[in-house]
Coordinates of C-alpha atoms in Angstrom, one line a residue:
Chain A
M8 CA 71.1 -163.2 8.8
E9 CA 67.4 -161.2 8.8
K10 CA 67.7 -161.6 5.4
V11 CA 68.2 -166.0 6.2
K12 CA 65.6 -165.3 8.7
K13 CA 62.9 -164.2 6.3
K14 CA 63.6 -166.0 3.6
K15 CA 63.3 -169.1 5.8
K16 CA 60.2 -167.7 7.0
S17 CA 58.7 -167.3 3.9
A18 CA 59.3 -170.6 2.8
A19 CA 57.9 -171.7 5.8
L20 CA 54.7 -169.6 5.0
R21 CA 54.6 -170.6 1.4
S22 CA 54.7 -174.8 2.5
E23 CA 52.1 -174.2 5.6
A24 CA 49.4 -172.6 2.5
R25 CA 50.3 -175.7 0.4
W26 CA 49.3 -177.4 3.4
A27 CA 46.2 -175.6 4.0
W28 CA 45.3 -175.4 0.1
F29 CA 46.0 -179.9 0.1
F30 CA 44.0 -180.0 3.7
V31 CA 40.5 -177.9 1.8
A32 CA 40.8 -179.4 -1.3
P33 CA 38.0 -182.4 -1.1
T34 CA 35.8 -180.3 0.8
M35 CA 35.7 -176.9 -1.2
I36 CA 36.0 -179.5 -4.5
G37 CA 32.9 -181.3 -2.8
L38 CA 31.3 -178.1 -2.4
I39 CA 31.7 -176.8 -5.2
I40 CA 30.1 -179.9 -7.2
L41 CA 27.2 -180.9 -4.6
N42 CA 26.4 -177.5 -3.7
F43 CA 27.5 -174.7 -5.9
Y44 CA 26.9 -176.1 -9.5
P45 CA 23.1 -176.7 -7.9
I46 CA 22.2 -173.8 -6.5
I47 CA 22.9 -172.4 -9.7
S48 CA 21.7 -174.9 -11.9
T49 CA 18.7 -174.5 -10.3
I50 CA 17.9 -171.2 -10.6
V51 CA 18.7 -171.5 -14.3
Q52 CA 16.7 -174.1 -14.2
S53 CA 13.6 -172.2 -12.8
F54 CA 13.7 -170.6 -16.4
Y55 CA 12.9 -173.2 -18.2
R56 CA 9.8 -175.1 -19.0
T57 CA 9.7 -178.9 -18.9
K58 CA 8.4 -181.0 -21.5
G59 CA 7.9 -184.5 -21.2
L60 CA 10.6 -186.1 -19.3
T61 CA 14.0 -184.7 -21.0
G62 CA 13.1 -181.6 -22.8
Q63 CA 12.8 -177.8 -21.8
T64 CA 12.7 -175.1 -23.5
F65 CA 13.8 -171.3 -21.9
A66 CA 10.5 -169.5 -20.9
G67 CA 12.1 -166.6 -18.9
F68 CA 9.5 -165.6 -16.4
Q69 CA 6.8 -167.9 -17.3
N70 CA 7.2 -170.3 -14.3
Y71 CA 7.1 -167.5 -11.7
V72 CA 4.3 -166.0 -13.5
T73 CA 2.6 -169.1 -13.2
A74 CA 4.0 -169.8 -9.6
F75 CA 2.3 -166.5 -8.3
Q76 CA -1.0 -166.6 -10.3
D77 CA -1.8 -170.3 -9.1
S78 CA -3.1 -169.5 -5.1
T79 CA -1.9 -173.1 -4.1
T80 CA 1.7 -171.4 -3.8
W81 CA 0.5 -169.0 -1.7
Q82 CA -1.3 -171.2 0.2
A83 CA 1.5 -174.0 0.4
L84 CA 3.3 -170.8 1.4
L85 CA 0.9 -169.5 3.9
N86 CA 0.5 -173.3 5.6
T87 CA 4.1 -173.4 6.0
I88 CA 4.4 -170.3 8.2
K89 CA 0.7 -171.9 10.4
Y90 CA 2.9 -174.7 10.4
A91 CA 5.8 -172.7 11.9
I92 CA 4.2 -171.3 13.8
I93 CA 2.4 -174.0 15.9
E94 CA 5.9 -175.8 16.0
V95 CA 8.5 -172.9 17.4
P96 CA 6.4 -170.7 19.8
F97 CA 5.1 -174.0 21.6
S98 CA 8.2 -175.8 21.1
V99 CA 10.2 -173.9 22.7
V100 CA 8.5 -172.4 25.5
I101 CA 7.8 -175.5 26.7
A102 CA 11.3 -176.6 26.3
L103 CA 12.0 -173.7 28.4
I104 CA 9.9 -174.9 31.3
L105 CA 11.2 -178.6 30.9
A106 CA 15.0 -177.5 30.7
V107 CA 14.8 -175.3 33.9
F108 CA 13.3 -178.0 36.0
L109 CA 15.6 -180.6 34.1
N110 CA 18.4 -178.7 35.5
R111 CA 17.4 -179.1 39.2
K112 CA 19.0 -182.1 41.1
M113 CA 15.6 -184.4 41.7
I114 CA 15.1 -188.1 41.6
G115 CA 14.4 -189.6 38.8
R116 CA 16.3 -186.6 36.5
S117 CA 17.9 -188.9 34.1
V118 CA 14.5 -191.1 33.6
Y119 CA 12.6 -188.1 32.5
R120 CA 15.7 -186.7 30.4
T121 CA 16.0 -190.4 28.8
I122 CA 12.8 -190.0 28.1
F123 CA 12.2 -186.2 26.7
F124 CA 15.3 -187.1 24.3
L125 CA 14.1 -190.4 22.6
P126 CA 12.2 -189.1 19.7
M127 CA 15.1 -187.2 18.3
V128 CA 16.8 -190.7 17.6
C129 CA 13.6 -191.7 15.6
A130 CA 12.5 -191.4 12.1
P131 CA 10.1 -188.7 11.3
A132 CA 8.8 -191.2 8.9
A133 CA 8.0 -193.6 11.7
V134 CA 7.1 -190.9 14.0
A135 CA 4.6 -189.8 11.2
M136 CA 2.9 -193.2 11.1
V137 CA 2.1 -193.5 14.9
W138 CA 1.0 -190.8 15.0
K139 CA -1.8 -190.8 11.7
W140 CA -2.7 -194.2 13.7
L141 CA -3.3 -192.3 16.8
Y142 CA -4.9 -189.2 15.3
N143 CA -7.0 -192.4 13.1
Q144 CA -10.8 -191.2 12.5
N145 CA -12.1 -194.5 13.4
F146 CA -10.1 -196.9 15.3
G147 CA -7.3 -193.9 16.4
L148 CA -6.6 -194.1 20.7
I149 CA -7.0 -190.3 20.4
N150 CA -10.8 -190.7 19.5
N151 CA -11.3 -193.5 21.3
L152 CA -9.5 -192.2 24.7
F153 CA -11.7 -189.0 24.5
G154 CA -15.2 -190.6 22.7
S155 CA -14.5 -187.8 20.1
N156 CA -14.8 -188.3 16.1
V157 CA -12.3 -185.6 14.8
A158 CA -10.8 -186.4 11.3
W159 CA -7.2 -185.2 12.5
V160 CA -5.0 -185.8 9.1
N161 CA -8.5 -185.3 6.9
D162 CA -9.9 -181.8 8.5
P163 CA -8.8 -179.0 6.6
N164 CA -9.1 -176.7 9.3
I165 CA -7.6 -178.7 11.9
T166 CA -4.7 -180.8 10.2
W167 CA -2.3 -178.4 10.3
I168 CA -2.7 -177.9 13.8
S169 CA -2.5 -181.9 14.2
I170 CA 0.9 -182.0 11.9
G171 CA 2.2 -179.0 14.5
I172 CA 1.8 -181.2 17.2
I173 CA 3.9 -184.2 16.0
G174 CA 6.6 -181.6 15.0
V175 CA 6.4 -179.8 18.5
W176 CA 6.5 -183.6 19.9
S177 CA 9.7 -184.1 17.3
V178 CA 11.7 -181.2 18.3
L179 CA 11.2 -181.1 21.8
G180 CA 14.1 -183.2 23.0
Y181 CA 16.6 -181.0 20.3
N182 CA 15.5 -177.9 22.1
I183 CA 15.8 -179.6 25.8
V184 CA 19.3 -180.3 24.9
L185 CA 20.1 -176.5 23.7
F186 CA 18.4 -174.8 26.6
I187 CA 20.3 -177.0 29.3
S188 CA 23.4 -176.7 28.4
G189 CA 22.9 -172.5 28.2
L190 CA 21.7 -172.7 31.4
Q191 CA 25.4 -174.3 32.4
E192 CA 26.8 -171.8 31.9
I193 CA 24.7 -169.1 34.0
P194 CA 27.4 -168.4 36.9
G195 CA 25.5 -169.9 40.3
D196 CA 26.0 -167.1 42.2
Y197 CA 23.7 -164.8 40.2
Y198 CA 20.8 -167.2 41.7
E199 CA 22.2 -167.3 45.3
A200 CA 22.1 -163.5 45.2
A201 CA 19.0 -163.3 44.3
Q202 CA 17.9 -165.4 46.8
I203 CA 19.5 -163.6 49.5
D204 CA 17.4 -160.5 48.5
G205 CA 14.5 -163.2 48.3
A206 CA 13.6 -163.3 45.0
G207 CA 11.1 -166.2 44.7
G208 CA 11.7 -169.4 41.8
I209 CA 9.2 -167.4 39.1
R210 CA 10.9 -164.4 39.5
Q211 CA 14.9 -165.6 39.4
F212 CA 13.3 -167.4 35.7
F213 CA 12.1 -164.1 34.6
N214 CA 15.2 -161.5 36.1
I215 CA 17.4 -163.8 35.6
T216 CA 17.3 -167.0 33.5
V217 CA 15.3 -165.6 30.7
P218 CA 17.7 -162.8 30.5
L219 CA 20.7 -164.5 30.1
L220 CA 19.8 -167.7 28.1
S221 CA 18.8 -165.2 25.2
P222 CA 21.5 -165.8 23.0
T223 CA 20.5 -169.4 23.8
T224 CA 17.4 -169.0 23.4
F225 CA 17.3 -166.7 19.4
F226 CA 20.0 -169.7 18.3
I227 CA 16.8 -172.2 18.8
V228 CA 14.5 -169.7 17.8
Q229 CA 16.1 -169.1 14.5
T230 CA 17.5 -172.8 13.6
R231 CA 13.5 -174.1 14.6
I232 CA 12.7 -171.4 12.2
I233 CA 14.4 -172.5 9.3
G234 CA 13.7 -175.9 10.6
A235 CA 9.8 -175.2 9.9
L236 CA 10.2 -173.3 6.7
T237 CA 11.1 -176.2 5.3
V238 CA 9.2 -179.0 6.5
F239 CA 8.2 -182.1 4.8
D240 CA 9.0 -185.2 6.4
L241 CA 6.2 -185.6 8.6
M242 CA 3.5 -183.6 6.0
F243 CA 4.7 -186.2 3.3
M244 CA 3.5 -189.4 5.4
V245 CA 0.5 -188.4 7.4
L246 CA -1.1 -186.7 4.1
D247 CA -3.1 -188.5 2.0
K248 CA -3.0 -188.1 -1.6
T249 CA -6.7 -188.3 -1.5
S250 CA -6.9 -186.1 2.1
Q251 CA -9.1 -183.1 2.2
A252 CA -6.8 -181.5 4.0
L253 CA -4.4 -181.1 1.7
Q254 CA -5.0 -178.5 0.0
K255 CA -5.0 -175.9 3.3
T256 CA -1.8 -178.0 5.0
Q257 CA 0.8 -179.5 2.4
S258 CA 3.9 -177.3 2.9
M259 CA 6.6 -175.5 0.3
V260 CA 8.3 -178.1 0.1
Y261 CA 5.9 -181.0 0.0
I262 CA 4.3 -179.6 -3.4
F263 CA 8.1 -179.0 -4.5
Y264 CA 8.3 -182.4 -4.2
Q265 CA 5.6 -182.9 -6.1
Y266 CA 6.1 -180.6 -8.8
A267 CA 9.9 -181.9 -9.3
F268 CA 9.7 -186.0 -8.2
T269 CA 6.0 -186.9 -8.8
N270 CA 5.2 -184.9 -11.4
N271 CA 8.5 -184.6 -13.5
N272 CA 8.1 -180.7 -13.6
K273 CA 11.7 -179.9 -12.8
G274 CA 11.3 -176.4 -14.2
M275 CA 8.2 -175.7 -11.6
G276 CA 10.1 -177.2 -8.7
A277 CA 12.7 -175.5 -9.2
T278 CA 10.9 -172.4 -9.8
I279 CA 9.1 -173.6 -5.8
V280 CA 12.2 -174.0 -4.3
V281 CA 13.9 -170.6 -5.0
I282 CA 11.0 -169.0 -3.6
L283 CA 11.0 -170.5 -1.0
L284 CA 15.1 -169.9 -0.9
V285 CA 14.0 -166.0 -1.2
F286 CA 11.6 -166.2 1.7
I287 CA 14.0 -168.3 4.1
L288 CA 16.8 -165.7 3.0
L289 CA 14.2 -162.9 3.3
V290 CA 13.7 -164.1 7.3
T291 CA 16.9 -164.9 7.8
F292 CA 17.6 -161.1 6.9
I293 CA 15.2 -160.4 9.5
L294 CA 16.4 -162.0 12.4
Q295 CA 19.7 -161.3 12.2
R296 CA 18.1 -157.2 12.6
L297 CA 16.1 -158.1 15.8
E298 CA 19.3 -160.1 17.1
K299 CA 20.8 -156.9 18.4
K300 CA 17.6 -155.8 19.7
V301 CA 16.1 -158.4 21.6
V302 CA 19.7 -161.1 22.7
F303 CA 21.3 -159.9 26.1
Y304 CA 24.9 -159.5 25.5
N305 CA 26.8 -159.7 28.9
Chain B
M1 CA 10.7 -172.0 58.3
E2 CA 8.4 -174.9 58.6
S3 CA 6.0 -173.3 55.7
V4 CA 9.2 -173.2 53.3
R5 CA 9.7 -176.2 53.8
A6 CA 6.0 -176.8 53.0
K7 CA 6.3 -174.9 49.8
Q8 CA 9.5 -176.1 48.4
R9 CA 8.0 -179.7 49.0
L10 CA 4.8 -178.5 47.6
T11 CA 6.5 -176.9 44.6
R12 CA 9.0 -180.3 44.0
I13 CA 5.3 -182.3 43.7
V14 CA 4.1 -180.2 41.1
I15 CA 7.2 -180.4 39.1
H16 CA 7.1 -183.8 39.2
V17 CA 3.4 -184.1 38.2
I18 CA 3.9 -181.6 35.4
L19 CA 7.2 -183.8 34.3
I20 CA 4.8 -187.3 34.4
I21 CA 2.5 -185.5 32.4
V22 CA 4.8 -185.0 30.0
S23 CA 6.9 -188.0 29.9
I24 CA 3.3 -189.8 29.2
I25 CA 2.9 -187.8 26.4
M26 CA 6.0 -188.5 25.0
I27 CA 5.8 -192.0 25.6
V28 CA 2.5 -193.4 24.9
P29 CA 3.3 -193.4 20.8
F30 CA 6.5 -195.5 21.5
L31 CA 4.1 -197.7 23.8
W32 CA 1.2 -197.6 21.3
M33 CA 3.2 -198.2 18.3
I34 CA 4.5 -201.4 20.5
I35 CA 0.6 -203.0 21.7
T36 CA -0.8 -202.4 18.2
A37 CA 2.4 -204.2 16.6
L38 CA 1.2 -207.1 18.8
K39 CA -2.4 -207.8 17.7
T40 CA -4.3 -209.0 15.3
N41 CA -6.0 -206.3 12.6
Q42 CA -9.1 -207.2 14.4
E43 CA -8.0 -206.3 17.6
A44 CA -6.1 -202.9 16.4
I45 CA -9.5 -202.2 14.9
S46 CA -11.7 -202.8 17.2
I47 CA -12.8 -200.3 19.4
N48 CA -13.8 -201.0 22.2
P49 CA -11.7 -198.3 24.2
F50 CA -10.9 -201.4 27.0
Y51 CA -9.2 -203.3 24.5
I52 CA -6.0 -201.2 24.9
F53 CA -3.7 -204.7 25.4
P54 CA -4.1 -207.6 22.7
Q55 CA -6.8 -210.0 24.0
A56 CA -5.5 -212.8 22.3
G57 CA -1.8 -214.1 22.9
L58 CA 0.8 -211.4 21.7
H59 CA 0.8 -211.8 17.6
W60 CA 5.1 -212.4 17.6
E61 CA 4.6 -213.4 13.8
N62 CA 3.2 -209.2 12.8
F63 CA 7.6 -209.1 12.8
S64 CA 8.3 -212.0 11.0
T65 CA 5.7 -211.1 8.3
V66 CA 6.9 -207.7 8.3
W67 CA 10.8 -208.6 8.5
K68 CA 10.5 -211.2 5.6
S69 CA 8.0 -209.2 2.9
Y70 CA 10.2 -206.4 3.2
N71 CA 13.5 -208.1 3.0
F72 CA 14.7 -206.0 6.8
L73 CA 17.9 -207.4 6.5
L74 CA 18.7 -205.7 3.6
L75 CA 16.8 -202.8 4.7
Y76 CA 19.5 -202.9 7.8
I77 CA 22.5 -203.6 5.8
N78 CA 22.1 -200.2 3.8
T79 CA 21.7 -197.8 6.4
L80 CA 24.3 -199.2 8.5
L81 CA 26.0 -199.0 5.4
L82 CA 25.0 -195.5 4.6
I83 CA 25.9 -194.1 8.1
V84 CA 29.4 -196.0 8.8
L85 CA 30.3 -194.6 5.2
R86 CA 28.5 -190.9 5.5
V87 CA 30.7 -190.7 9.0
I88 CA 33.7 -191.8 7.7
C89 CA 33.3 -189.1 4.6
A90 CA 32.5 -186.3 7.1
C91 CA 34.9 -186.8 9.5
L92 CA 37.7 -186.9 7.5
T93 CA 37.2 -184.4 5.1
A94 CA 36.0 -182.2 7.5
T95 CA 39.0 -182.3 9.7
M96 CA 41.3 -182.0 7.3
A97 CA 39.1 -178.5 6.3
G98 CA 38.6 -177.6 9.2
Y99 CA 42.1 -177.3 10.1
A100 CA 43.5 -175.7 7.9
F101 CA 40.7 -173.0 8.5
G102 CA 41.0 -173.2 12.4
R103 CA 44.7 -173.3 12.2
L104 CA 46.9 -172.1 9.0
R105 CA 47.5 -169.4 7.5
F106 CA 47.3 -169.3 3.5
P107 CA 45.8 -166.9 0.6
G108 CA 42.3 -167.2 -0.4
K109 CA 41.0 -168.6 3.2
K110 CA 38.3 -165.7 4.0
F111 CA 37.0 -166.3 0.6
L112 CA 36.8 -170.1 1.1
F113 CA 35.1 -170.1 4.2
T114 CA 33.0 -167.2 3.1
L115 CA 31.7 -170.3 0.7
V116 CA 31.1 -172.8 3.7
L117 CA 28.9 -170.0 5.5
I118 CA 27.1 -169.4 2.8
Q119 CA 26.2 -173.5 2.1
M120 CA 25.0 -173.2 5.6
M121 CA 22.4 -170.5 5.1
V122 CA 20.9 -172.0 2.6
P123 CA 18.2 -174.8 2.8
S124 CA 19.1 -177.9 1.2
Q125 CA 16.6 -178.3 -0.8
I126 CA 17.8 -176.1 -3.7
F127 CA 20.3 -178.9 -3.8
I128 CA 18.2 -181.8 -4.5
I129 CA 16.9 -181.6 -9.1
P130 CA 20.9 -180.8 -10.0
Q131 CA 22.3 -183.3 -7.3
Y132 CA 19.5 -186.1 -8.5
V133 CA 20.1 -185.0 -12.8
M134 CA 24.1 -185.5 -11.8
I135 CA 23.0 -189.2 -10.2
S136 CA 20.9 -190.0 -12.8
K137 CA 23.2 -188.9 -15.6
L138 CA 26.0 -191.1 -13.5
G139 CA 23.8 -194.5 -13.9
A140 CA 24.1 -194.2 -10.2
V141 CA 20.3 -194.5 -9.6
D142 CA 19.9 -197.4 -6.6
T143 CA 23.3 -196.9 -5.3
M144 CA 24.7 -197.1 -2.5
F145 CA 27.4 -194.2 -4.0
G146 CA 23.9 -192.2 -4.7
L147 CA 22.4 -192.8 -1.1
L148 CA 25.9 -191.0 -0.3
F149 CA 26.2 -188.7 -3.0
P150 CA 25.3 -185.3 -1.4
G151 CA 27.1 -186.5 2.0
I152 CA 30.3 -187.0 0.9
V153 CA 31.6 -183.4 1.6
T154 CA 30.0 -181.2 4.9
A155 CA 30.3 -177.4 5.3
F156 CA 28.5 -177.7 8.5
G157 CA 31.1 -180.5 9.5
T158 CA 33.6 -178.2 8.1
Y159 CA 32.7 -175.0 10.5
L160 CA 32.2 -177.5 14.0
L161 CA 35.9 -179.0 13.4
K162 CA 37.1 -175.5 12.9
T163 CA 35.2 -173.9 16.1
G164 CA 37.2 -177.4 18.1
Y165 CA 40.2 -176.5 16.3
Q166 CA 40.8 -172.5 17.0
G167 CA 39.8 -173.8 20.3
L168 CA 43.3 -175.5 21.2
P169 CA 45.8 -173.5 23.0
M170 CA 48.3 -171.7 20.4
D171 CA 51.6 -172.7 21.3
L172 CA 50.9 -176.3 20.6
E173 CA 51.7 -176.0 17.6
E174 CA 54.9 -174.5 18.2
A175 CA 56.5 -176.5 20.4
A176 CA 55.9 -179.1 17.8
G177 CA 57.5 -177.1 15.2
I178 CA 60.2 -176.7 17.6
D179 CA 61.3 -180.7 17.1
G180 CA 61.2 -180.1 13.5
C181 CA 57.5 -181.5 12.3
N182 CA 56.1 -180.6 9.2
T183 CA 52.2 -179.1 8.8
G184 CA 51.1 -183.1 7.9
Q185 CA 53.1 -184.2 10.9
K186 CA 51.6 -181.8 13.6
F187 CA 48.2 -182.4 12.1
L188 CA 48.2 -186.4 12.0
R189 CA 50.2 -186.6 15.5
I190 CA 49.5 -183.5 17.7
M191 CA 46.1 -181.7 16.3
M192 CA 43.1 -184.3 15.5
P193 CA 43.7 -186.7 17.9
L194 CA 43.0 -183.0 20.4
T195 CA 39.8 -182.8 19.0
R196 CA 38.8 -185.7 19.4
S197 CA 35.1 -184.3 21.1
S198 CA 34.2 -182.7 18.1
M199 CA 34.6 -185.6 16.0
V200 CA 32.2 -187.7 17.9
S201 CA 29.8 -184.7 18.2
L202 CA 29.8 -184.7 13.8
G203 CA 29.5 -188.6 13.7
I204 CA 26.6 -188.3 15.8
F205 CA 25.2 -185.8 13.9
T206 CA 26.1 -187.1 10.8
A207 CA 25.0 -190.5 11.8
V208 CA 21.3 -189.2 12.7
F209 CA 21.1 -187.0 9.9
A210 CA 21.4 -189.9 7.4
F211 CA 19.3 -192.4 9.5
K212 CA 16.2 -189.6 9.5
D213 CA 16.7 -188.5 5.9
L214 CA 13.5 -189.8 3.9
M215 CA 12.7 -187.5 0.7
W216 CA 16.9 -187.9 -0.7
P217 CA 16.6 -191.8 -0.1
M218 CA 13.3 -191.9 -1.7
I219 CA 14.1 -189.9 -4.7
V220 CA 17.2 -192.0 -5.5
C221 CA 16.9 -195.5 -4.9
P222 CA 13.4 -195.8 -5.1
T223 CA 13.7 -199.7 -5.6
I224 CA 13.0 -201.0 -1.6
T225 CA 15.3 -203.4 -1.4
K226 CA 18.2 -200.7 -2.4
T227 CA 17.0 -198.7 0.1
T228 CA 16.7 -197.1 3.7
L229 CA 15.2 -198.1 6.5
S230 CA 13.3 -194.3 6.5
A231 CA 12.4 -194.7 2.6
A232 CA 11.1 -198.4 2.9
L233 CA 8.4 -197.3 5.6
A234 CA 7.3 -194.2 3.2
K235 CA 6.4 -196.9 1.5
M236 CA 5.4 -199.7 3.1
Q237 CA 2.3 -197.0 4.4
G238 CA 1.4 -197.0 1.1
Q239 CA 0.7 -200.6 0.7
F240 CA -0.1 -201.7 4.1
S241 CA -2.9 -198.5 4.1
S242 CA -5.1 -200.3 6.2
D243 CA -3.2 -203.0 7.9
Y244 CA -2.0 -201.6 11.0
P245 CA -0.3 -203.7 13.0
S246 CA 2.0 -204.8 9.9
M247 CA 2.9 -201.0 10.2
M248 CA 3.4 -200.6 13.6
A249 CA 6.1 -203.9 13.3
G250 CA 7.8 -201.9 10.6
A251 CA 7.9 -198.8 12.0
V252 CA 9.2 -200.6 15.2
L253 CA 11.9 -203.0 13.7
A254 CA 13.0 -199.0 11.8
V255 CA 12.7 -197.3 15.1
I256 CA 14.4 -200.5 17.4
P257 CA 18.5 -200.4 16.3
M258 CA 18.8 -196.3 16.7
V259 CA 16.9 -196.2 19.9
I260 CA 19.2 -199.4 21.8
I261 CA 22.0 -197.4 20.5
Y262 CA 20.8 -194.0 21.7
V263 CA 19.7 -195.4 25.2
I264 CA 23.8 -197.1 25.8
F265 CA 25.7 -194.1 24.5
Q266 CA 22.9 -191.1 25.9
K267 CA 25.8 -189.1 27.2
Q268 CA 27.7 -189.4 24.1
F269 CA 24.3 -188.3 21.9
V270 CA 23.3 -185.4 24.0
E271 CA 26.9 -183.6 23.9
G272 CA 27.3 -184.4 20.1
I273 CA 23.6 -182.6 19.8
A274 CA 24.6 -179.6 22.7
T275 CA 27.6 -178.7 20.4
S276 CA 26.1 -179.3 16.8
G277 CA 23.1 -177.4 17.9
G278 CA 20.2 -179.4 17.0
K279 CA 20.6 -177.9 13.4
L280 CA 18.3 -182.3 12.5

């Protein structure tokens, strides 16, 4: 009797495993062809020098040496970090404050939400086009409105900030959505208790909301950092090929695109993207380490 | 008591003022896009700040001109078809794999799921050169298959659906097992319908991503009649570099369908983005 049961059980397990393999097969085959082979292929490619349209020769670390000796690479890495320094803190802090406001019951809440979330569904290509027009030095709304004459997207010292502002404007809605869903998980009694103790809104915010929301905040910061380090669309749409700000603004993914698809230098393109990969993995690793220290888990 | 009331009222007013200022900042780019699209180029580049609105009537013909010269009908069809195909592929493959990872026991499960997680950690730009080489070797440049290619399967969707399946109560399947269902029947009849909300989230995420994506369609579909709205806008900017009303009319046309869908299905969008973690 026991034996029969065992046999039945192992047959059931085998059948379960067969079904499971059948279910994961499409995804796993797809991931291998579309993602894992490409990772290896890109790394291999970064050791080859591209010649003409199709030819290539093994070059060892030559591409990496070229990339590291070229100030463009370092400048692009720096530009990418600078962009992240604008986009991430501002979009997170502003979104947190707005989310706390929007989490209260009040008149017009759904109107505000609709407006704030609107950029989430807009193609960055269109968003960047409009902002570029707003930023236009001679005819743009911003310079006209303030009577200024700033070269928002042409001045090497300003353009990275201008594009960072578009980035903040674009991702604000996402961050607010995530913060609101995090806020709704904080039990209301904490606030009630605080109110009885006589703690005001600002003290409640710093003593209850900020620590209890820290897992959400950490998640958002992490996602935003990775997103900002791979910024491309805004750069591509806003920066003219002739812009004087190009060198001081273009991001890593932007120069990757230029190497790989505009200049058809796949070897250098692969090298740049591998450097970016290593950098991002490093950042991810540091963030994971930080998580235990800064996040408050209940 | 009076003073507390007054203080609360003041707080409310301050909050509304802040929210209204931010609303204006969020909405002005949209308004300026529409207003510019209705002007003549002469009006658009007029530097008199008081000429904010079109002076000589509304130039709706800007829209029809752009519509015709860029064949927006085709761009809409391409974009819509791409979205539909990507959503179907993503939901289908992810729900199957998510079920296996979330509910079934099988050898190799841990290893395979680690692969899924690794894919999610790696920036997607690293896949693009080889993906493009594959597409050009297959002769699929400028085709719908080329556009769809990187989105046939989804590691992120698999992860999302796995979480969805894990959240379902354990005894559901046991009850079904007693009734003599095999694993496939359990999946189709009982489990899959219960993860509808995760599927909707994944569908919305996939649709918005496909709509916004710029680099891949630019690379794989360089011909303007074969590409998506986003990539067509990039081309348009190059050609209309100083015809601002036409550019803005194009931007309005590219943005409007998604905005309308969003306003109608706002609740689902917000939930979808909240659960998919805003990974866009």
